[in-house]
Short mmCIF file of C-alpha atoms and ligand atoms in Angstrom, two decimals:
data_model
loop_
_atom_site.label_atom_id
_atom_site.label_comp_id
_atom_site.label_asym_id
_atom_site.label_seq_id
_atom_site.Cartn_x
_atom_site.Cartn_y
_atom_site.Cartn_z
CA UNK A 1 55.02 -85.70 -116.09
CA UNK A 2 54.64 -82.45 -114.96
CA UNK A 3 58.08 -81.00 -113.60
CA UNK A 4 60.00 -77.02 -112.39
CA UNK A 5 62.65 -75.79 -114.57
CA UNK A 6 64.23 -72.56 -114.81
CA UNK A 7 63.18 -70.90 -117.83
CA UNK A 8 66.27 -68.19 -117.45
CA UNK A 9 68.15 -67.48 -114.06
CA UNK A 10 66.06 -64.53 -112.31
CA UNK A 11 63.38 -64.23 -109.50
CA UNK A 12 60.33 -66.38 -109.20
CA UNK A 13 58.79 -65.64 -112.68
CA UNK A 14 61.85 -67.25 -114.04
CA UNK A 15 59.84 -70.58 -112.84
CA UNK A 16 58.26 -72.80 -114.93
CA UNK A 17 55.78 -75.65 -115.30
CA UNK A 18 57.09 -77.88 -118.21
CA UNK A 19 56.29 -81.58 -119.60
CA UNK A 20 58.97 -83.89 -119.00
CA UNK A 21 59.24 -87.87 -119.70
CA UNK A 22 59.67 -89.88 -116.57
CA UNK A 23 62.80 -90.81 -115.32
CA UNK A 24 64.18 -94.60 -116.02
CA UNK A 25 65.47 -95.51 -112.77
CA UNK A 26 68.72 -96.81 -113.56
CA UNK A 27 70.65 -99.77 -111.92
CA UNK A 28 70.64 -99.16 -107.90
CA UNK A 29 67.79 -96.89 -108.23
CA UNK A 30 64.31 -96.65 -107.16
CA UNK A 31 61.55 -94.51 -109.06
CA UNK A 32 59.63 -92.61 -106.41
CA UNK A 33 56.19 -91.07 -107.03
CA UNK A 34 56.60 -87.68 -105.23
CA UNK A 35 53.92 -86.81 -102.76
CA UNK A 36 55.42 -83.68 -101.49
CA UNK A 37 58.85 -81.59 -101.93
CA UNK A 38 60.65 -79.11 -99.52
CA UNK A 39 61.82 -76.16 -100.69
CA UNK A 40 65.71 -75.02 -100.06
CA UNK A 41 67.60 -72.12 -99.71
CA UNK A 42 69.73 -73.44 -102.29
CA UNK A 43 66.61 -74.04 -105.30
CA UNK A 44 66.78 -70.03 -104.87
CA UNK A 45 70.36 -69.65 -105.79
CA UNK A 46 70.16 -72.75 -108.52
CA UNK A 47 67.23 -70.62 -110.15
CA UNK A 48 69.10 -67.30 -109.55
CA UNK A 49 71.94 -69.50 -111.89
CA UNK A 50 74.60 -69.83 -108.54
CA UNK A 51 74.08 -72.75 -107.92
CA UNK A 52 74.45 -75.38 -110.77
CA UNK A 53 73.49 -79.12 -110.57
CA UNK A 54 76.43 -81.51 -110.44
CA UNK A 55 77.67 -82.99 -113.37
CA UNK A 56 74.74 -85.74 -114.52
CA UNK A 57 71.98 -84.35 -112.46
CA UNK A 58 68.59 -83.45 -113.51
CA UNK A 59 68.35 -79.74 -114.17
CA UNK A 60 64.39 -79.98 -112.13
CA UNK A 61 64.59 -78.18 -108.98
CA UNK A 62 64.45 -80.08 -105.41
CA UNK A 63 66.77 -81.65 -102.97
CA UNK A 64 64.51 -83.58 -100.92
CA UNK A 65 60.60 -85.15 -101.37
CA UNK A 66 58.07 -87.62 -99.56
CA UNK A 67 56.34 -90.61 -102.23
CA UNK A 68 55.80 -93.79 -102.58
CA UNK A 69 58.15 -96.36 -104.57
CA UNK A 70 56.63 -97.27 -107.77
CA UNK A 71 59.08 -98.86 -109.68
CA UNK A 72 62.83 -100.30 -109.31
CA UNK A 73 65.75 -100.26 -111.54
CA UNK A 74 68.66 -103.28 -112.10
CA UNK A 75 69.64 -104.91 -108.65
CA UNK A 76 66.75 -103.54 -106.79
CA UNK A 77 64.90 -105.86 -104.58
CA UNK A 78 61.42 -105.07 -106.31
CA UNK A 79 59.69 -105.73 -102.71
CA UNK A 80 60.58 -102.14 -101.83
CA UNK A 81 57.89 -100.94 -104.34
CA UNK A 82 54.60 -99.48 -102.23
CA UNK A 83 56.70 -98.12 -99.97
CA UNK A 84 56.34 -94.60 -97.92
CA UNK A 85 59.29 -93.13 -98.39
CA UNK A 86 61.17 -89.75 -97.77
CA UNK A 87 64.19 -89.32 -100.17
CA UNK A 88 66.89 -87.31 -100.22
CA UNK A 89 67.83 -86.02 -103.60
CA UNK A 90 70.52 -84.17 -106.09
CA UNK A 91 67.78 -82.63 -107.68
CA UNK A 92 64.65 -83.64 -109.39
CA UNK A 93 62.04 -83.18 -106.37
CA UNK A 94 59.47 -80.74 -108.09
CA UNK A 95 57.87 -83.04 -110.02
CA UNK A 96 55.62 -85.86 -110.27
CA UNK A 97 58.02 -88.64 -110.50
CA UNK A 98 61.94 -89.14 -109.38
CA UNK A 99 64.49 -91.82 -109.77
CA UNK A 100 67.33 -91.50 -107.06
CA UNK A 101 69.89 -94.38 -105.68
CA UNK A 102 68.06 -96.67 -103.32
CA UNK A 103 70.78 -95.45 -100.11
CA UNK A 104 69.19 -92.00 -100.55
CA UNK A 105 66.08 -93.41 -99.45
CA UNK A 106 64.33 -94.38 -95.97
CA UNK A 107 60.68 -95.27 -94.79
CA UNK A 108 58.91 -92.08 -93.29
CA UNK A 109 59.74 -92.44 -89.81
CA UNK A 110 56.75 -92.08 -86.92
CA UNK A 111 53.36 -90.94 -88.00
CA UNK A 112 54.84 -88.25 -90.22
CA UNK A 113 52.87 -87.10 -92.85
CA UNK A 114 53.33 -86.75 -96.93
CA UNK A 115 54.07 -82.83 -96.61
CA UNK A 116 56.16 -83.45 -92.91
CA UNK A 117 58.27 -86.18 -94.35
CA UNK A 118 58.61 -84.14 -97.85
CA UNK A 119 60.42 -81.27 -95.68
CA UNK A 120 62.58 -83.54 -93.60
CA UNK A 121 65.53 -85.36 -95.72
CA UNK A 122 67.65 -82.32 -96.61
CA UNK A 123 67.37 -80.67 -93.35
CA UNK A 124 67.53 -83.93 -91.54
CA UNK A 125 70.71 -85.30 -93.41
CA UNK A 126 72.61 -81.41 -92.97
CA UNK A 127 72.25 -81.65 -89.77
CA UNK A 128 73.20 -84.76 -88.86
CA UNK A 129 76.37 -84.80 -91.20
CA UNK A 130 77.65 -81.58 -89.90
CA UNK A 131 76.89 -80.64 -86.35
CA UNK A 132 77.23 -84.71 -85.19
CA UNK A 133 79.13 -86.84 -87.61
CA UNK A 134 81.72 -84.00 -88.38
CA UNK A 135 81.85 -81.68 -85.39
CA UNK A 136 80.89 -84.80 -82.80
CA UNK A 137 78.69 -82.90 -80.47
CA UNK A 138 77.71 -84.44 -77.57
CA UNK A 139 75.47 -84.36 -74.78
CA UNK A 140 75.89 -81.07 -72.51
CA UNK A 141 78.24 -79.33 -74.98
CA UNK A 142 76.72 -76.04 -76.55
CA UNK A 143 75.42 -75.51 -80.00
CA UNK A 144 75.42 -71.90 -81.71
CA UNK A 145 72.89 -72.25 -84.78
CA UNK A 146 72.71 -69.34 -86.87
CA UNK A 147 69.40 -68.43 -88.25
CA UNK A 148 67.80 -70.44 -85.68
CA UNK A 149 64.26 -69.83 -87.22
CA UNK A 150 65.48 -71.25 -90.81
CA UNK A 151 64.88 -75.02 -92.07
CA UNK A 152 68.62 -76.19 -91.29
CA UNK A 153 67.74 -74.08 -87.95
CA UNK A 154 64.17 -76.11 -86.70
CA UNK A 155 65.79 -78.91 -87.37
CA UNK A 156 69.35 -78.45 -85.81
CA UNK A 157 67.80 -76.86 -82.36
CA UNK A 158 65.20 -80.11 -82.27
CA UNK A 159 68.03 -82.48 -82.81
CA UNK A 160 70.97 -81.24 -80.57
CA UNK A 161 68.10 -80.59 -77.72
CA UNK A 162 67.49 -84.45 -77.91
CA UNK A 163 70.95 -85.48 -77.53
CA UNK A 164 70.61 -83.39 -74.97
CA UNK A 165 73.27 -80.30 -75.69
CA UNK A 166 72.08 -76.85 -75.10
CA UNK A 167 71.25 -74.61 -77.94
CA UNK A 168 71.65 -71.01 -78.62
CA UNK A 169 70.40 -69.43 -81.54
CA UNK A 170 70.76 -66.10 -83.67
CA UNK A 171 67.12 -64.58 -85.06
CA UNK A 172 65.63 -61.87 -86.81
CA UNK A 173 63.08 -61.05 -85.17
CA UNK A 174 60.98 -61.59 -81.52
CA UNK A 175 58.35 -63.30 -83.09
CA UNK A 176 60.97 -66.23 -84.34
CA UNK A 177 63.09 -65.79 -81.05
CA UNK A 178 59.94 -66.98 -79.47
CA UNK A 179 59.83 -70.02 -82.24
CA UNK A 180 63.20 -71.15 -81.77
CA UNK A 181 62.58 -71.16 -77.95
CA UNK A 182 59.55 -72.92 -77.87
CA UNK A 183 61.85 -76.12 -79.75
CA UNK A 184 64.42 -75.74 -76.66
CA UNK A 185 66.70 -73.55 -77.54
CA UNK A 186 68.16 -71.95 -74.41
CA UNK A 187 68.45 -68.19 -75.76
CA UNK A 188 67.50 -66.60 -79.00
CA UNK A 189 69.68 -63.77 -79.95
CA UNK A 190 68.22 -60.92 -82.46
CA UNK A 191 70.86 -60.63 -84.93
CA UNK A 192 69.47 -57.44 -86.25
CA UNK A 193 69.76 -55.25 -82.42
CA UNK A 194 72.72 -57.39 -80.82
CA UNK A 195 75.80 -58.38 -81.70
CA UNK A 196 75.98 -62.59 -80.62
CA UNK A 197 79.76 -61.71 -79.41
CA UNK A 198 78.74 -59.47 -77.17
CA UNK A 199 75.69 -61.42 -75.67
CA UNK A 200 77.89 -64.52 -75.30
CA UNK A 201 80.94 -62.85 -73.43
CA UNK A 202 80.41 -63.97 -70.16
CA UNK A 203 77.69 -66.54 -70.64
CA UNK A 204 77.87 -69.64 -69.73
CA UNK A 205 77.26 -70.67 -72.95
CA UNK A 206 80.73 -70.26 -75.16
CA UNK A 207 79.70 -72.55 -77.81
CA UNK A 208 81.68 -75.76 -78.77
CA UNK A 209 80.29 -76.37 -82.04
CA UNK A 210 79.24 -73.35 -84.12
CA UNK A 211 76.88 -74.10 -87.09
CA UNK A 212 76.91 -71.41 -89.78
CA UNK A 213 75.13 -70.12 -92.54
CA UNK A 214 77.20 -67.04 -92.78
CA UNK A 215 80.09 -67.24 -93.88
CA UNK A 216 82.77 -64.61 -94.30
CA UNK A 217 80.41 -62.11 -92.66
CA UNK A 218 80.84 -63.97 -89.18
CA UNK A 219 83.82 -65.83 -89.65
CA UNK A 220 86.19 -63.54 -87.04
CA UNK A 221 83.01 -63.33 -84.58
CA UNK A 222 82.53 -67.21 -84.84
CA UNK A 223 86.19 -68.16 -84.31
CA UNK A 224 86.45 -65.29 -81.22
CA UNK A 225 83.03 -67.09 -80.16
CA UNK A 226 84.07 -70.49 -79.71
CA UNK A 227 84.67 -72.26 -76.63
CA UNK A 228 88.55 -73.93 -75.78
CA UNK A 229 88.63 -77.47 -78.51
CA UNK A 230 85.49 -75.56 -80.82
CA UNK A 231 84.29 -76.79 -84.07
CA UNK A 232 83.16 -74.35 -86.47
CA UNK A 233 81.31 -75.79 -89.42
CA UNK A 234 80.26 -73.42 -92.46
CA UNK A 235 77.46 -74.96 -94.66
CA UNK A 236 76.33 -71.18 -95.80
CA UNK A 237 77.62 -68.23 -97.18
CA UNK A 238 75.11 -66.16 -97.18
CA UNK A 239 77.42 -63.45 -95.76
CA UNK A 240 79.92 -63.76 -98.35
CA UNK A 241 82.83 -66.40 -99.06
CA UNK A 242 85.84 -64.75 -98.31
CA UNK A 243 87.09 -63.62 -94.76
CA UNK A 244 90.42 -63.54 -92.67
CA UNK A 245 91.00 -66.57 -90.59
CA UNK A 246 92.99 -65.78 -87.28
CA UNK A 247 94.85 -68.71 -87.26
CA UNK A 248 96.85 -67.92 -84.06
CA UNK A 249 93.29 -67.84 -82.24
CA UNK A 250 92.65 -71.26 -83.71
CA UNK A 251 96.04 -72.61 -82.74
CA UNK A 252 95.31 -70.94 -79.15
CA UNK A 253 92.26 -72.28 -78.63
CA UNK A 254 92.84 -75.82 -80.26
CA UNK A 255 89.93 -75.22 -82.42
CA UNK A 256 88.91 -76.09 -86.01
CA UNK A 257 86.98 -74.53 -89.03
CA UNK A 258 85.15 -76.70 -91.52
CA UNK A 259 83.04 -76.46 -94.89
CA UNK A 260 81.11 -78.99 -96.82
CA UNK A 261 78.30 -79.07 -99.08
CA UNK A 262 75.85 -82.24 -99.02
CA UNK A 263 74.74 -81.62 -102.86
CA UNK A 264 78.25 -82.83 -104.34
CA UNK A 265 79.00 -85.54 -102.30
CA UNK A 266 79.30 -88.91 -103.78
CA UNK A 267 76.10 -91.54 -103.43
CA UNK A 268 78.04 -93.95 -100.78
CA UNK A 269 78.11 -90.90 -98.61
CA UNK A 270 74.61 -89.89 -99.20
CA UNK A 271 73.77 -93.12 -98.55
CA UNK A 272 75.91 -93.47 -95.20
CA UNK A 273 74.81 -90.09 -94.21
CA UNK A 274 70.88 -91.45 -94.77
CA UNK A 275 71.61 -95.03 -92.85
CA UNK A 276 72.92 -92.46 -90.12
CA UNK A 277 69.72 -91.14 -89.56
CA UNK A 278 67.50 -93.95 -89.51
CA UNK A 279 69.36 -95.39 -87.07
CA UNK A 280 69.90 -92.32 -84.76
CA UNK A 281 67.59 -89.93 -85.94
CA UNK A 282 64.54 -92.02 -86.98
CA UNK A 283 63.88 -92.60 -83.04
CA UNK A 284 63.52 -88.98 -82.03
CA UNK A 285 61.10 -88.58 -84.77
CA UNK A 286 58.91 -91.61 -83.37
CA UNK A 287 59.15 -90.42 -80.29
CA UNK A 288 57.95 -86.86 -81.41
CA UNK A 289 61.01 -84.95 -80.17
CA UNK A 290 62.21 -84.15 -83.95
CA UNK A 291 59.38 -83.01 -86.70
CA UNK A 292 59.67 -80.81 -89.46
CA UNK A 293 58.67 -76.73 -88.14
CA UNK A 294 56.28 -76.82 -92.02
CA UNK A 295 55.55 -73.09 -92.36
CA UNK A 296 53.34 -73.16 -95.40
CA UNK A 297 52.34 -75.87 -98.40
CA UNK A 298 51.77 -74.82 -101.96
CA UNK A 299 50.72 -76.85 -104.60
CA UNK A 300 53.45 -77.39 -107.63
CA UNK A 301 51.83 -75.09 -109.93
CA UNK A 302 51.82 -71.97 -107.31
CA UNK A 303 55.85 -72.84 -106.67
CA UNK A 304 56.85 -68.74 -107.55
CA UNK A 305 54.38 -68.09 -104.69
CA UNK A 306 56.22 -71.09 -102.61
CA UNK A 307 59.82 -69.13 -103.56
CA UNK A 308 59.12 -65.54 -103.03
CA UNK A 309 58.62 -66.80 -99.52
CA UNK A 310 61.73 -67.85 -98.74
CA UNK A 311 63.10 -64.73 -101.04
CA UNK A 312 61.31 -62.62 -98.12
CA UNK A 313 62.39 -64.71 -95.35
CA UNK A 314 58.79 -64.59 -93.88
CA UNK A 315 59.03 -68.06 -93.60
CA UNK A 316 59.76 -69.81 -90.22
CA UNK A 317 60.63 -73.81 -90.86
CA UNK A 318 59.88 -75.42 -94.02
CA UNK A 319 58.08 -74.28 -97.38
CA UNK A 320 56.64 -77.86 -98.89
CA UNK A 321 55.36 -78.49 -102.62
CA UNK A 322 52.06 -80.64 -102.77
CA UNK A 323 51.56 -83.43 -105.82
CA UNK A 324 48.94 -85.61 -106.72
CA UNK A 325 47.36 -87.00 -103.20
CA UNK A 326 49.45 -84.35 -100.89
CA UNK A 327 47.26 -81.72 -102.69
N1 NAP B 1 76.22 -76.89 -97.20
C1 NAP B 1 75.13 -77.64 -97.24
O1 NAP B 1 75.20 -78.84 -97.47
C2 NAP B 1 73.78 -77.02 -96.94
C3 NAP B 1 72.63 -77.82 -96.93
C4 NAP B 1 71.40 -77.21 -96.63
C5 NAP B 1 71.36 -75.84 -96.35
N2 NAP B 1 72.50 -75.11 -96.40
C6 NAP B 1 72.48 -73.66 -96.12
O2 NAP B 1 71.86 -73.45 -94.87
C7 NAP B 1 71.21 -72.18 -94.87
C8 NAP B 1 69.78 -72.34 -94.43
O3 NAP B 1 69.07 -73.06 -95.43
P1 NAP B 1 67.48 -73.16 -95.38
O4 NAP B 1 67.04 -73.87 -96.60
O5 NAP B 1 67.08 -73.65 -94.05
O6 NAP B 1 67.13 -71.61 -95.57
P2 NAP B 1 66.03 -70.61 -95.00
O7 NAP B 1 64.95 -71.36 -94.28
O8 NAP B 1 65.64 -69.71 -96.10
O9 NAP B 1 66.84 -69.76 -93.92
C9 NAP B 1 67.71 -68.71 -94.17
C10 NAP B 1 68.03 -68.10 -92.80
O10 NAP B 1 69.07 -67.14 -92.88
C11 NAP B 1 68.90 -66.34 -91.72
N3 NAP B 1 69.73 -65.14 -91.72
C12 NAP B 1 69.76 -64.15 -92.66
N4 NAP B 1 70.66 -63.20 -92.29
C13 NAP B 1 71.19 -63.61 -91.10
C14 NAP B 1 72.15 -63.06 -90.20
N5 NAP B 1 72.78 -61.90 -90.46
N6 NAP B 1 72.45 -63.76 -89.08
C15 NAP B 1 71.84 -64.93 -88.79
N7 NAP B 1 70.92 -65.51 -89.61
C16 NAP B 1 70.59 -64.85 -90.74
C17 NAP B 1 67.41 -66.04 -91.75
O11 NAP B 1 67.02 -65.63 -90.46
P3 NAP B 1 65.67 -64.77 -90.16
O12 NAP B 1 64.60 -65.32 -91.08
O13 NAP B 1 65.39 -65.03 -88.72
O14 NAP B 1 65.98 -63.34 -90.47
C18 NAP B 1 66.83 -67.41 -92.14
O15 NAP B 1 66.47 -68.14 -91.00
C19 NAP B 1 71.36 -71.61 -96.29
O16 NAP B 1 72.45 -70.70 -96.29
C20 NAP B 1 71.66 -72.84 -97.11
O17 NAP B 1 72.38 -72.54 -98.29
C21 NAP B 1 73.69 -75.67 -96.70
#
């Protein structure tokens, strides 16, 4: 099958088209034939050689993919095979075939689309593990994304705006401001002109949970941010990894800081985090008030094209990889 790998960590030339055999699914897998593949922030550190696979993964690129189940390993129901499904992955999602746990799987929900339901897990399953199951937001509290206009960001403004919290967002530019409005975020702040501090001093909009792609680079900012009982979860660190914590504003405030990474957890709580969404997410996307923001599609063989656009951030939403009949 035809399958990414990293030649040598670099840029986008450092991508490469290779022959692999397909994957065996193993015993509590399913072997999914991959219609289309989001791209991830994180494929652009793995190639840059910061971000390894965990221990046993496939060294192929992708964390997430749309297909349809063509084969089952040991203690599979084999009546899952011909299924739609979008799949949430350690790795393995640029190429034509994948074998993942059958928990990391779900049916496409609504009338999504191979390319739509190829960008969705990764986003989907960040979201959902973070801003509700960890930081428990809840109807009329207020959300702080950062990097609004980003994957994580689409899909975190959609979601909290249907469980019916109010969103504020930071942004790069106008044009992206106007994006992240349009999905129901309340106010877009341009990272690059105004300091989010500053703009939320005295708006009523202190946020109560605080998702962050950051890192050290807004860590003092986020904490001073944060409205009395505030969760602050870090999935990025984009601005660095090491900061000063003011713990006596924590303590004051009654407020916590947390980090997790979705790639290294275990398969049970993939597979929780994916039963999660169908149940609570799955309805939103019937109902059309969550879809994947898909920016731009590239067929697997033009993938350094497909990664130079997230390099340059031009990019609003999701960058998808087309196989076989998403082409
Ligand atoms: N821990 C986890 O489990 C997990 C899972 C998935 C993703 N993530 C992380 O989530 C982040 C987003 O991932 P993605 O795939 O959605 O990436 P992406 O679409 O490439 O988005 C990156 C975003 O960073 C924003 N940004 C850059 N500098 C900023 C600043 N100073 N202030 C605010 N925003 C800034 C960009 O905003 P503009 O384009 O508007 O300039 C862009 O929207 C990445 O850091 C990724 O590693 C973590």
């Amino acid at each position: 099958m035809r399958a990414v790998i990293v030649n040598q960590p670099g840029g986008p030339e450092t991508l490469e088209i290779t022959q692999l055999p397909e994957p065996e699914p193993a015993a509590g897998e399913v072997l999914v034939r991959v219609a289309a593949a989001g791209v991830n922030r994180a494929d652009l550190l793995q190639r840059r050689g910061f971000y390894d696979p965990p221990a046993g993964a496939t060294p192929v690129l992708g964390l997430e993919c749309s297909g349809e189940v063509v084969g089952v390993g040991a203690d599979v129901d084999p009546s899952v095979v011909g299924q739609r499904v979008a799949a949430l992955l350690t790795g393995g999602g640029y190429a034509e075939y994948v074998a993942v746990p059958l928990g990391q799987v779900a049916p496409v929900p609504g009338d999504l689309d191979d390319v739509a339901a190829g960008g969705l897990m990764e986003t989907a399953a960040t979201v959902w593990s973070n801003v509700f199951e960890t930081a428990g937001l809840t109807a009329g509290e207020v959300l702080l994304v950062h990097g609004g206009a980003s994957g994580i960001g689409t899909t975190a403004i959609q979601m909290a705006v249907a469980a019916g919290a109010r969103v504020v967002v930071t942004v790069g530019s106008p044009e992206k401001a106007q994006v992240c409005r349009d999905l129901g975020a309340e106010r877009a702040i341009e990272y690059r002109t105004t300091d989010f501090l500053d703009e939320l001093k005295g708006a009523d909009l202190r946020p109560d949970v605080i998702l962050d792609i950051m890192g050290a680079a807004y860590l003092e900012r986020n904490v001073r941010a944060l409205a009395t009982g505030g969760r602050l979860v870090v999935i990025g660190l984009q601005g660095g990894i090491k900061g000063e914590l003011d713990l006596n504003r924590l303590l004051m405030k009654r407020a916590s800081v947390t980090a997790t990474s979705l790639r290294a957890r275990p398969a049970h709580e993939k597979a929780s985090i994916v039963a999660g969404l169908v149940t609570a997410v799955w309805p939103w996307v019937a109902e059309g008030l969550v879809r994947p923001v898909v920016h731009s599609t590239f067929p697997l063989e033009r993938v350094q094209e497909a990664h130079q656009v997230l390099e340059d951030s031009s990019h609003t939403g999701k960058v998808v990889l087309t196989l076989g009949t998403a082409d």
